PDB file of C-alpha atoms in Angstrom:
ATOM      1  CA  MET A  20      59.699  90.273 106.865  1.00 58.00           C
ATOM      2  CA  LEU A  21      63.006  91.257 105.394  1.00 79.00           C
ATOM      3  CA  ALA A  22      65.894  88.535 105.797  1.00 91.00           C
ATOM      4  CA  ARG A  23      67.825  88.605 108.649  1.00 96.00           C
ATOM      5  CA  ARG A  24      71.834  89.230 108.234  1.00 97.00           C
ATOM      6  CA  ILE A  25      74.885  87.482 109.528  1.00 98.00           C
ATOM      7  CA  ILE A  26      77.536  89.916 109.830  1.00 98.00           C
ATOM      8  CA  ALA A  27      81.366  89.214 110.573  1.00 96.00           C
ATOM      9  CA  CYS A  28      83.211  91.861 112.362  1.00 94.00           C
ATOM     10  CA  LEU A  29      86.806  92.772 112.011  1.00 94.00           C
ATOM     11  CA  ASP A  30      88.458  94.816 114.821  1.00 89.00           C
ATOM     12  CA  VAL A  31      91.641  96.239 113.394  1.00 88.00           C
ATOM     13  CA  ARG A  32      94.546  97.757 115.038  1.00 84.00           C
ATOM     14  CA  ASP A  33      97.920  98.561 113.188  1.00 84.00           C
ATOM     15  CA  GLY A  34      96.834  96.737 110.095  1.00 84.00           C
ATOM     16  CA  ARG A  35      95.762  93.563 111.879  1.00 88.00           C
ATOM     17  CA  VAL A  36      92.827  91.899 113.078  1.00 86.00           C
ATOM     18  CA  VAL A  37      92.574  91.873 116.791  1.00 87.00           C
ATOM     19  CA  LYS A  38      90.030  90.503 119.382  1.00 78.00           C
ATOM     20  CA  GLY A  39      89.844  90.786 122.982  1.00 76.00           C
ATOM     21  CA  THR A  40      87.352  90.533 125.673  1.00 83.00           C
ATOM     22  CA  LYS A  41      85.230  93.155 127.112  1.00 77.00           C
ATOM     23  CA  PHE A  42      87.407  95.519 124.764  1.00 71.00           C
ATOM     24  CA  LEU A  43      90.653  94.709 126.564  1.00 70.00           C
ATOM     25  CA  ASP A  44      93.367  92.210 126.398  1.00 72.00           C
ATOM     26  CA  LEU A  45      93.590  92.433 122.528  1.00 78.00           C
ATOM     27  CA  ARG A  46      95.234  89.436 120.456  1.00 76.00           C
ATOM     28  CA  ASP A  47      96.423  89.098 117.073  1.00 82.00           C
ATOM     29  CA  ALA A  48      93.539  87.210 114.892  1.00 78.00           C
ATOM     30  CA  GLY A  49      94.947  87.638 111.174  1.00 83.00           C
ATOM     31  CA  ASP A  50      95.303  89.624 108.238  1.00 90.00           C
ATOM     32  CA  PRO A  51      91.831  91.631 107.544  1.00 91.00           C
ATOM     33  CA  LEU A  52      92.070  91.290 104.059  1.00 92.00           C
ATOM     34  CA  ALA A  53      92.261  87.311 104.420  1.00 92.00           C
ATOM     35  CA  CYS A  54      89.630  87.197 107.118  1.00 92.00           C
ATOM     36  CA  ALA A  55      87.046  89.106 104.859  1.00 94.00           C
ATOM     37  CA  GLN A  56      87.450  87.019 101.915  1.00 94.00           C
ATOM     38  CA  ARG A  57      87.225  83.743 103.906  1.00 94.00           C
ATOM     39  CA  TYR A  58      84.066  85.107 105.357  1.00 96.00           C
ATOM     40  CA  VAL A  59      82.761  86.267 102.208  1.00 96.00           C
ATOM     41  CA  ASP A  60      83.423  82.912 100.770  1.00 95.00           C
ATOM     42  CA  GLY A  61      81.739  81.355 103.466  1.00 95.00           C
ATOM     43  CA  GLY A  62      78.535  83.170 102.994  1.00 96.00           C
ATOM     44  CA  VAL A  63      78.448  86.156 105.279  1.00 97.00           C
ATOM     45  CA  ASP A  64      75.907  88.958 104.503  1.00 97.00           C
ATOM     46  CA  GLU A  65      78.220  91.979 105.461  1.00 97.00           C
ATOM     47  CA  ILE A  66      81.369  92.683 106.874  1.00 97.00           C
ATOM     48  CA  VAL A  67      82.187  95.421 109.579  1.00 97.00           C
ATOM     49  CA  VAL A  68      85.521  96.692 109.786  1.00 95.00           C
ATOM     50  CA  LEU A  69      85.998  98.879 113.387  1.00 91.00           C
ATOM     51  CA  ASP A  70      89.384 100.600 113.608  1.00 89.00           C
ATOM     52  CA  VAL A  71      89.606 100.199 117.450  1.00 81.00           C
ATOM     53  CA  SER A  72      92.338 102.680 117.972  1.00 81.00           C
ATOM     54  CA  ALA A  73      91.678 105.175 115.752  1.00 82.00           C
ATOM     55  CA  THR A  74      89.497 107.373 118.156  1.00 81.00           C
ATOM     56  CA  LEU A  75      91.979 107.181 121.050  1.00 78.00           C
ATOM     57  CA  GLU A  76      94.867 108.133 118.466  1.00 84.00           C
ATOM     58  CA  GLU A  77      92.688 111.176 116.985  1.00 78.00           C
ATOM     59  CA  ARG A  78      92.676 109.481 113.695  1.00 81.00           C
ATOM     60  CA  ILE A  79      90.489 108.489 111.079  1.00 84.00           C
ATOM     61  CA  ALA A  80      90.082 104.690 110.455  1.00 83.00           C
ATOM     62  CA  SER A  81      92.980 103.299 107.986  1.00 85.00           C
ATOM     63  CA  LEU A  82      91.722 104.223 104.586  1.00 89.00           C
ATOM     64  CA  ARG A  83      94.262 101.836 102.960  1.00 88.00           C
ATOM     65  CA  THR A  84      92.486  98.877 104.791  1.00 89.00           C
ATOM     66  CA  ILE A  85      89.273  99.898 103.997  1.00 91.00           C
ATOM     67  CA  ALA A  86      90.156 100.245 100.278  1.00 92.00           C
ATOM     68  CA  ALA A  87      91.606  96.652 100.261  1.00 91.00           C
ATOM     69  CA  VAL A  88      88.822  95.088 102.074  1.00 92.00           C
ATOM     70  CA  ALA A  89      86.258  96.888  99.884  1.00 93.00           C
ATOM     71  CA  GLU A  90      87.810  96.065  96.514  1.00 91.00           C
ATOM     72  CA  ALA A  91      88.279  92.304  97.536  1.00 91.00           C
ATOM     73  CA  VAL A  92      84.621  91.699  98.736  1.00 95.00           C
ATOM     74  CA  ASP A  93      81.071  91.844  97.138  1.00 93.00           C
ATOM     75  CA  VAL A  94      79.190  92.350 100.124  1.00 96.00           C
ATOM     76  CA  PRO A  95      78.373  95.627 102.147  1.00 96.00           C
ATOM     77  CA  VAL A  96      80.884  96.837 104.254  1.00 97.00           C
ATOM     78  CA  THR A  97      80.681  99.194 107.056  1.00 97.00           C
ATOM     79  CA  VAL A  98      83.613 101.018 108.599  1.00 96.00           C
ATOM     80  CA  GLY A  99      84.100 102.670 112.087  1.00 93.00           C
ATOM     81  CA  GLY A 100      86.723 104.381 113.896  1.00 89.00           C
ATOM     82  CA  GLY A 101      88.028 107.869 114.388  1.00 88.00           C
ATOM     83  CA  VAL A 102      84.897 109.399 112.655  1.00 94.00           C
ATOM     84  CA  ARG A 103      84.737 113.277 113.882  1.00 93.00           C
ATOM     85  CA  GLY A 104      82.772 114.957 111.048  1.00 94.00           C
ATOM     86  CA  VAL A 105      80.799 114.953 107.916  1.00 96.00           C
ATOM     87  CA  GLU A 106      83.886 114.738 105.749  1.00 96.00           C
ATOM     88  CA  ASP A 107      85.229 111.668 107.467  1.00 95.00           C
ATOM     89  CA  PHE A 108      82.009 109.752 106.555  1.00 96.00           C
ATOM     90  CA  ALA A 109      82.990 111.177 102.764  1.00 96.00           C
ATOM     91  CA  ARG A 110      86.476 110.040 102.962  1.00 94.00           C
ATOM     92  CA  LEU A 111      85.508 106.385 104.334  1.00 96.00           C
ATOM     93  CA  LEU A 112      82.611 106.275 101.793  1.00 97.00           C
ATOM     94  CA  ASP A 113      85.100 107.338  98.907  1.00 95.00           C
ATOM     95  CA  ALA A 114      87.525 104.734  99.967  1.00 94.00           C
ATOM     96  CA  GLY A 115      84.709 101.955  99.553  1.00 95.00           C
ATOM     97  CA  ALA A 116      82.881 101.898 102.653  1.00 96.00           C
ATOM     98  CA  ASP A 117      79.101 101.420 102.087  1.00 97.00           C
ATOM     99  CA  LYS A 118      78.303 102.430 105.395  1.00 98.00           C
ATOM    100  CA  VAL A 119      79.973 104.662 108.299  1.00 97.00           C
ATOM    101  CA  ALA A 120      79.612 103.799 111.781  1.00 97.00           C
ATOM    102  CA  VAL A 121      80.107 106.619 114.563  1.00 97.00           C
ATOM    103  CA  ASN A 122      79.811 106.644 118.239  1.00 96.00           C
ATOM    104  CA  SER A 123      82.027 108.898 120.364  1.00 94.00           C
ATOM    105  CA  ALA A 124      81.609 111.864 118.070  1.00 95.00           C
ATOM    106  CA  ALA A 125      78.025 111.560 117.705  1.00 97.00           C
ATOM    107  CA  VAL A 126      77.704 111.362 121.467  1.00 97.00           C
ATOM    108  CA  ALA A 127      79.387 114.788 121.619  1.00 95.00           C
ATOM    109  CA  ASP A 128      77.545 116.214 118.690  1.00 97.00           C
ATOM    110  CA  PRO A 129      74.120 114.281 118.084  1.00 97.00           C
ATOM    111  CA  GLU A 130      73.454 116.593 115.176  1.00 98.00           C
ATOM    112  CA  LEU A 131      76.392 114.990 113.320  1.00 98.00           C
ATOM    113  CA  LEU A 132      73.874 112.310 112.499  1.00 98.00           C
ATOM    114  CA  SER A 133      71.538 114.726 110.755  1.00 98.00           C
ATOM    115  CA  ARG A 134      73.968 116.280 108.796  1.00 98.00           C
ATOM    116  CA  ALA A 135      75.667 113.110 107.619  1.00 97.00           C
ATOM    117  CA  ALA A 136      72.017 111.806 106.853  1.00 98.00           C
ATOM    118  CA  ARG A 137      71.128 114.726 104.701  1.00 97.00           C
ATOM    119  CA  ARG A 138      74.382 114.609 102.772  1.00 97.00           C
ATOM    120  CA  PHE A 139      74.671 111.031 102.135  1.00 97.00           C
ATOM    121  CA  GLY A 140      71.265 109.364 103.132  1.00 97.00           C
ATOM    122  CA  ASN A 141      70.134 107.697 106.131  1.00 96.00           C
ATOM    123  CA  GLN A 142      71.115 104.345 104.760  1.00 96.00           C
ATOM    124  CA  CYS A 143      75.041 105.241 105.329  1.00 96.00           C
ATOM    125  CA  VAL A 144      74.520 106.370 108.770  1.00 98.00           C
ATOM    126  CA  VAL A 145      75.075 103.771 111.585  1.00 98.00           C
ATOM    127  CA  LEU A 146      75.057 104.766 115.006  1.00 98.00           C
ATOM    128  CA  SER A 147      77.558 102.497 117.068  1.00 97.00           C
ATOM    129  CA  ILE A 148      76.534 102.135 120.882  1.00 97.00           C
ATOM    130  CA  ASP A 149      78.952 100.384 123.174  1.00 96.00           C
ATOM    131  CA  ALA A 150      76.808  99.670 126.110  1.00 96.00           C
ATOM    132  CA  ARG A 151      77.427  98.372 129.783  1.00 96.00           C
ATOM    133  CA  ARG A 152      75.026  97.268 132.224  1.00 94.00           C
ATOM    134  CA  VAL A 153      74.241  99.576 135.049  1.00 93.00           C
ATOM    135  CA  ALA A 154      71.727  99.763 137.910  1.00 90.00           C
ATOM    136  CA  GLY A 155      68.276 100.324 136.220  1.00 85.00           C
ATOM    137  CA  GLY A 156      69.508  99.721 132.611  1.00 93.00           C
ATOM    138  CA  TYR A 157      72.333 100.385 130.142  1.00 96.00           C
ATOM    139  CA  GLU A 158      74.801 103.147 129.991  1.00 96.00           C
ATOM    140  CA  CYS A 159      76.715 104.203 126.684  1.00 96.00           C
ATOM    141  CA  TYR A 160      80.277 104.244 126.556  1.00 95.00           C
ATOM    142  CA  THR A 161      82.713 106.067 124.043  1.00 94.00           C
ATOM    143  CA  HIS A 162      86.468 106.107 123.073  1.00 91.00           C
ATOM    144  CA  ALA A 163      86.681 102.490 122.605  1.00 86.00           C
ATOM    145  CA  GLY A 164      84.997 101.567 125.802  1.00 87.00           C
ATOM    146  CA  THR A 165      87.323 103.708 128.098  1.00 89.00           C
ATOM    147  CA  ARG A 166      84.651 106.704 128.691  1.00 92.00           C
ATOM    148  CA  ALA A 167      81.162 106.583 130.259  1.00 93.00           C
ATOM    149  CA  ALA A 168      78.854 108.931 128.798  1.00 92.00           C
ATOM    150  CA  PRO A 169      75.863 110.462 130.368  1.00 85.00           C
ATOM    151  CA  ARG A 170      73.451 108.522 128.172  1.00 92.00           C
ATOM    152  CA  ASP A 171      70.966 105.787 128.473  1.00 96.00           C
ATOM    153  CA  ALA A 172      71.642 103.434 125.607  1.00 97.00           C
ATOM    154  CA  ILE A 173      68.116 102.870 124.805  1.00 97.00           C
ATOM    155  CA  ALA A 174      67.007 106.267 124.645  1.00 97.00           C
ATOM    156  CA  TRP A 175      70.132 107.332 122.858  1.00 98.00           C
ATOM    157  CA  ALA A 176      69.207 104.699 120.184  1.00 98.00           C
ATOM    158  CA  ARG A 177      65.917 106.298 119.957  1.00 98.00           C
ATOM    159  CA  GLU A 178      66.993 109.712 119.874  1.00 98.00           C
ATOM    160  CA  ALA A 179      69.807 108.668 117.066  1.00 98.00           C
ATOM    161  CA  GLN A 180      66.825 107.169 114.551  1.00 98.00           C
ATOM    162  CA  GLN A 181      64.868 110.663 115.041  1.00 98.00           C
ATOM    163  CA  LEU A 182      68.044 112.434 114.080  1.00 98.00           C
ATOM    164  CA  GLY A 183      68.787 110.257 110.965  1.00 97.00           C
ATOM    165  CA  ALA A 184      70.751 107.305 111.856  1.00 98.00           C
ATOM    166  CA  GLY A 185      69.354 104.406 109.440  1.00 98.00           C
ATOM    167  CA  GLU A 186      70.922 101.649 111.239  1.00 98.00           C
ATOM    168  CA  ILE A 187      72.047 100.810 115.161  1.00 98.00           C
ATOM    169  CA  LEU A 188      75.034  98.504 115.889  1.00 98.00           C
ATOM    170  CA  LEU A 189      74.479  97.714 119.387  1.00 98.00           C
ATOM    171  CA  THR A 190      77.484  96.101 121.382  1.00 96.00           C
ATOM    172  CA  SER A 191      77.073  94.563 124.686  1.00 95.00           C
ATOM    173  CA  ILE A 192      80.445  95.345 126.398  1.00 94.00           C
ATOM    174  CA  ASP A 193      79.826  93.075 129.270  1.00 93.00           C
ATOM    175  CA  ARG A 194      79.446  90.215 126.555  1.00 94.00           C
ATOM    176  CA  ASP A 195      82.013  91.072 124.156  1.00 89.00           C
ATOM    177  CA  GLY A 196      84.445  88.241 123.406  1.00 84.00           C
ATOM    178  CA  THR A 197      83.021  86.280 126.285  1.00 89.00           C
ATOM    179  CA  ARG A 198      81.360  83.699 124.282  1.00 88.00           C
ATOM    180  CA  GLY A 199      78.547  83.908 127.083  1.00 90.00           C
ATOM    181  CA  GLY A 200      75.756  84.722 124.442  1.00 95.00           C
ATOM    182  CA  PHE A 201      74.312  87.806 123.171  1.00 97.00           C
ATOM    183  CA  ASP A 202      72.520  90.130 125.888  1.00 97.00           C
ATOM    184  CA  LEU A 203      68.899  89.415 124.615  1.00 98.00           C
ATOM    185  CA  GLU A 204      67.513  91.744 127.215  1.00 97.00           C
ATOM    186  CA  LEU A 205      69.374  94.504 125.787  1.00 98.00           C
ATOM    187  CA  ILE A 206      68.713  93.555 122.446  1.00 98.00           C
ATOM    188  CA  ALA A 207      64.855  93.282 123.115  1.00 98.00           C
ATOM    189  CA  ALA A 208      64.619  96.623 124.906  1.00 97.00           C
ATOM    190  CA  CYS A 209      66.589  98.474 121.691  1.00 98.00           C
ATOM    191  CA  ALA A 210      64.422  96.376 119.176  1.00 97.00           C
ATOM    192  CA  ARG A 211      61.245  97.948 120.940  1.00 97.00           C
ATOM    193  CA  ALA A 212      62.556 101.244 121.255  1.00 97.00           C
ATOM    194  CA  VAL A 213      63.582 101.772 117.398  1.00 97.00           C
ATOM    195  CA  SER A 214      62.384 100.830 114.112  1.00 96.00           C
ATOM    196  CA  ALA A 215      65.846 101.176 112.361  1.00 97.00           C
ATOM    197  CA  PRO A 216      67.497  97.880 111.474  1.00 97.00           C
ATOM    198  CA  LEU A 217      69.429  96.716 114.605  1.00 98.00           C
ATOM    199  CA  VAL A 218      72.563  94.848 114.484  1.00 98.00           C
ATOM    200  CA  ALA A 219      73.315  92.735 117.816  1.00 98.00           C
ATOM    201  CA  SER A 220      76.837  92.519 118.661  1.00 96.00           C
ATOM    202  CA  GLY A 221      79.056  90.765 121.641  1.00 94.00           C
ATOM    203  CA  GLY A 222      78.761  87.554 123.329  1.00 93.00           C
ATOM    204  CA  ALA A 223      78.240  84.984 120.230  1.00 94.00           C
ATOM    205  CA  ARG A 224      78.891  81.692 121.320  1.00 94.00           C
ATOM    206  CA  ASP A 225      77.783  79.249 118.789  1.00 95.00           C
ATOM    207  CA  ALA A 226      75.315  79.102 115.962  1.00 96.00           C
ATOM    208  CA  GLY A 227      72.455  78.856 118.314  1.00 96.00           C
ATOM    209  CA  SER A 228      73.408  82.068 119.854  1.00 97.00           C
ATOM    210  CA  PHE A 229      72.764  84.187 116.824  1.00 97.00           C
ATOM    211  CA  ALA A 230      69.168  82.586 116.539  1.00 97.00           C
ATOM    212  CA  ASP A 231      68.480  83.761 119.893  1.00 98.00           C
ATOM    213  CA  ALA A 232      69.624  87.295 119.019  1.00 98.00           C
ATOM    214  CA  LEU A 233      67.353  87.458 116.090  1.00 98.00           C
ATOM    215  CA  LEU A 234      64.535  85.997 117.838  1.00 97.00           C
ATOM    216  CA  ALA A 235      65.209  88.510 120.540  1.00 97.00           C
ATOM    217  CA  GLY A 236      64.476  91.292 118.145  1.00 97.00           C
ATOM    218  CA  ALA A 237      67.692  92.047 116.262  1.00 98.00           C
ATOM    219  CA  ASP A 238      67.595  92.118 112.312  1.00 97.00           C
ATOM    220  CA  ALA A 239      71.185  91.138 112.062  1.00 98.00           C
ATOM    221  CA  ALA A 240      73.641  89.472 114.567  1.00 98.00           C
ATOM    222  CA  LEU A 241      77.464  90.214 114.670  1.00 97.00           C
ATOM    223  CA  GLY A 242      80.196  87.651 115.170  1.00 95.00           C
ATOM    224  CA  ALA A 243      84.049  88.185 115.492  1.00 92.00           C
ATOM    225  CA  SER A 244      86.055  85.669 117.749  1.00 89.00           C
ATOM    226  CA  VAL A 245      83.588  82.901 117.290  1.00 92.00           C
ATOM    227  CA  PHE A 246      84.275  82.994 113.451  1.00 94.00           C
ATOM    228  CA  HIS A 247      88.076  83.799 113.903  1.00 91.00           C
ATOM    229  CA  ASP A 248      88.626  80.769 115.909  1.00 89.00           C
ATOM    230  CA  ALA A 249      86.355  78.620 113.884  1.00 89.00           C
ATOM    231  CA  ASP A 250      84.040  77.981 116.673  1.00 90.00           C
ATOM    232  CA  CYS A 251      81.187  77.710 114.075  1.00 91.00           C
ATOM    233  CA  THR A 252      80.927  78.507 110.391  1.00 94.00           C
ATOM    234  CA  ILE A 253      78.850  80.961 108.921  1.00 96.00           C
ATOM    235  CA  ALA A 254      76.778  78.050 106.921  1.00 95.00           C
ATOM    236  CA  GLU A 255      75.935  76.442 110.163  1.00 96.00           C
ATOM    237  CA  VAL A 256      74.664  79.619 111.858  1.00 97.00           C
ATOM    238  CA  LYS A 257      72.180  80.136 108.675  1.00 97.00           C
ATOM    239  CA  ARG A 258      71.292  76.691 109.104  1.00 96.00           C
ATOM    240  CA  CYS A 259      70.412  77.187 112.747  1.00 96.00           C
ATOM    241  CA  CYS A 260      68.501  80.251 112.148  1.00 96.00           C
ATOM    242  CA  ALA A 261      66.714  78.762 109.333  1.00 96.00           C
ATOM    243  CA  ALA A 262      65.648  75.941 111.571  1.00 97.00           C
ATOM    244  CA  ALA A 263      64.099  78.407 114.046  1.00 96.00           C
ATOM    245  CA  ASN A 264      61.820  79.759 111.155  1.00 95.00           C
ATOM    246  CA  LEU A 265      63.663  82.785 110.573  1.00 96.00           C
ATOM    247  CA  ALA A 266      64.201  84.218 107.035  1.00 93.00           C
ATOM    248  CA  MET A 267      67.721  84.219 106.028  1.00 93.00           C
ATOM    249  CA  ARG A 268      69.831  85.503 103.365  1.00 85.00           C
ATOM    250  CA  THR A 269      71.032  82.862 100.937  1.00 76.00           C
TER     251      THR A 269
END
């Protein structure tokens, strides 16, 4: 089995790292470059940079921020925010991203995943799903969690993989920033539906919560505020996961 990954997420707005709860009430959490360097020095396996206002402002994620982070770190960097077409994939990859995450544009035009995969390879194409629990399952949301989409999150993950998505970044809006633990039911349902690598996001509480997400079926688990506020270190997370007999990257 492939080693599991621990990922740090930088939600960026106006050149600063921000973090809220359930996508609301954003607060400043530091400088993107300084945060990225700190987490890489601490042993994180990957960095995700999400420009949280890009789609609402109808622009692509900040290329300057992406280039600075990508140049400074030696781990893979996934970038999302404001992606509308294949050319935006190209611009972000040229700026230094290793993978590009897309949500709203893929919901509106699912074939975008296929076009991007044909041009850049599946490994570069990440479908970002922001899911909220509803009666009978989970519903997708777009535009930074402000618009409900008429799609079941699990069915959409399955379809997206068939279209060419090489990875699924699955965020529970209900758990985001709450430190209430990952939504293990959501993770397990998606893991059963897809074979592509699954990144669990939303709700990281402590080192043990990362192990819970991985044991539920995720290939990687992502943290933001739990790292920004030093509730636990990446080394602690990896030790806890290893103690749960999970193969971890060193």
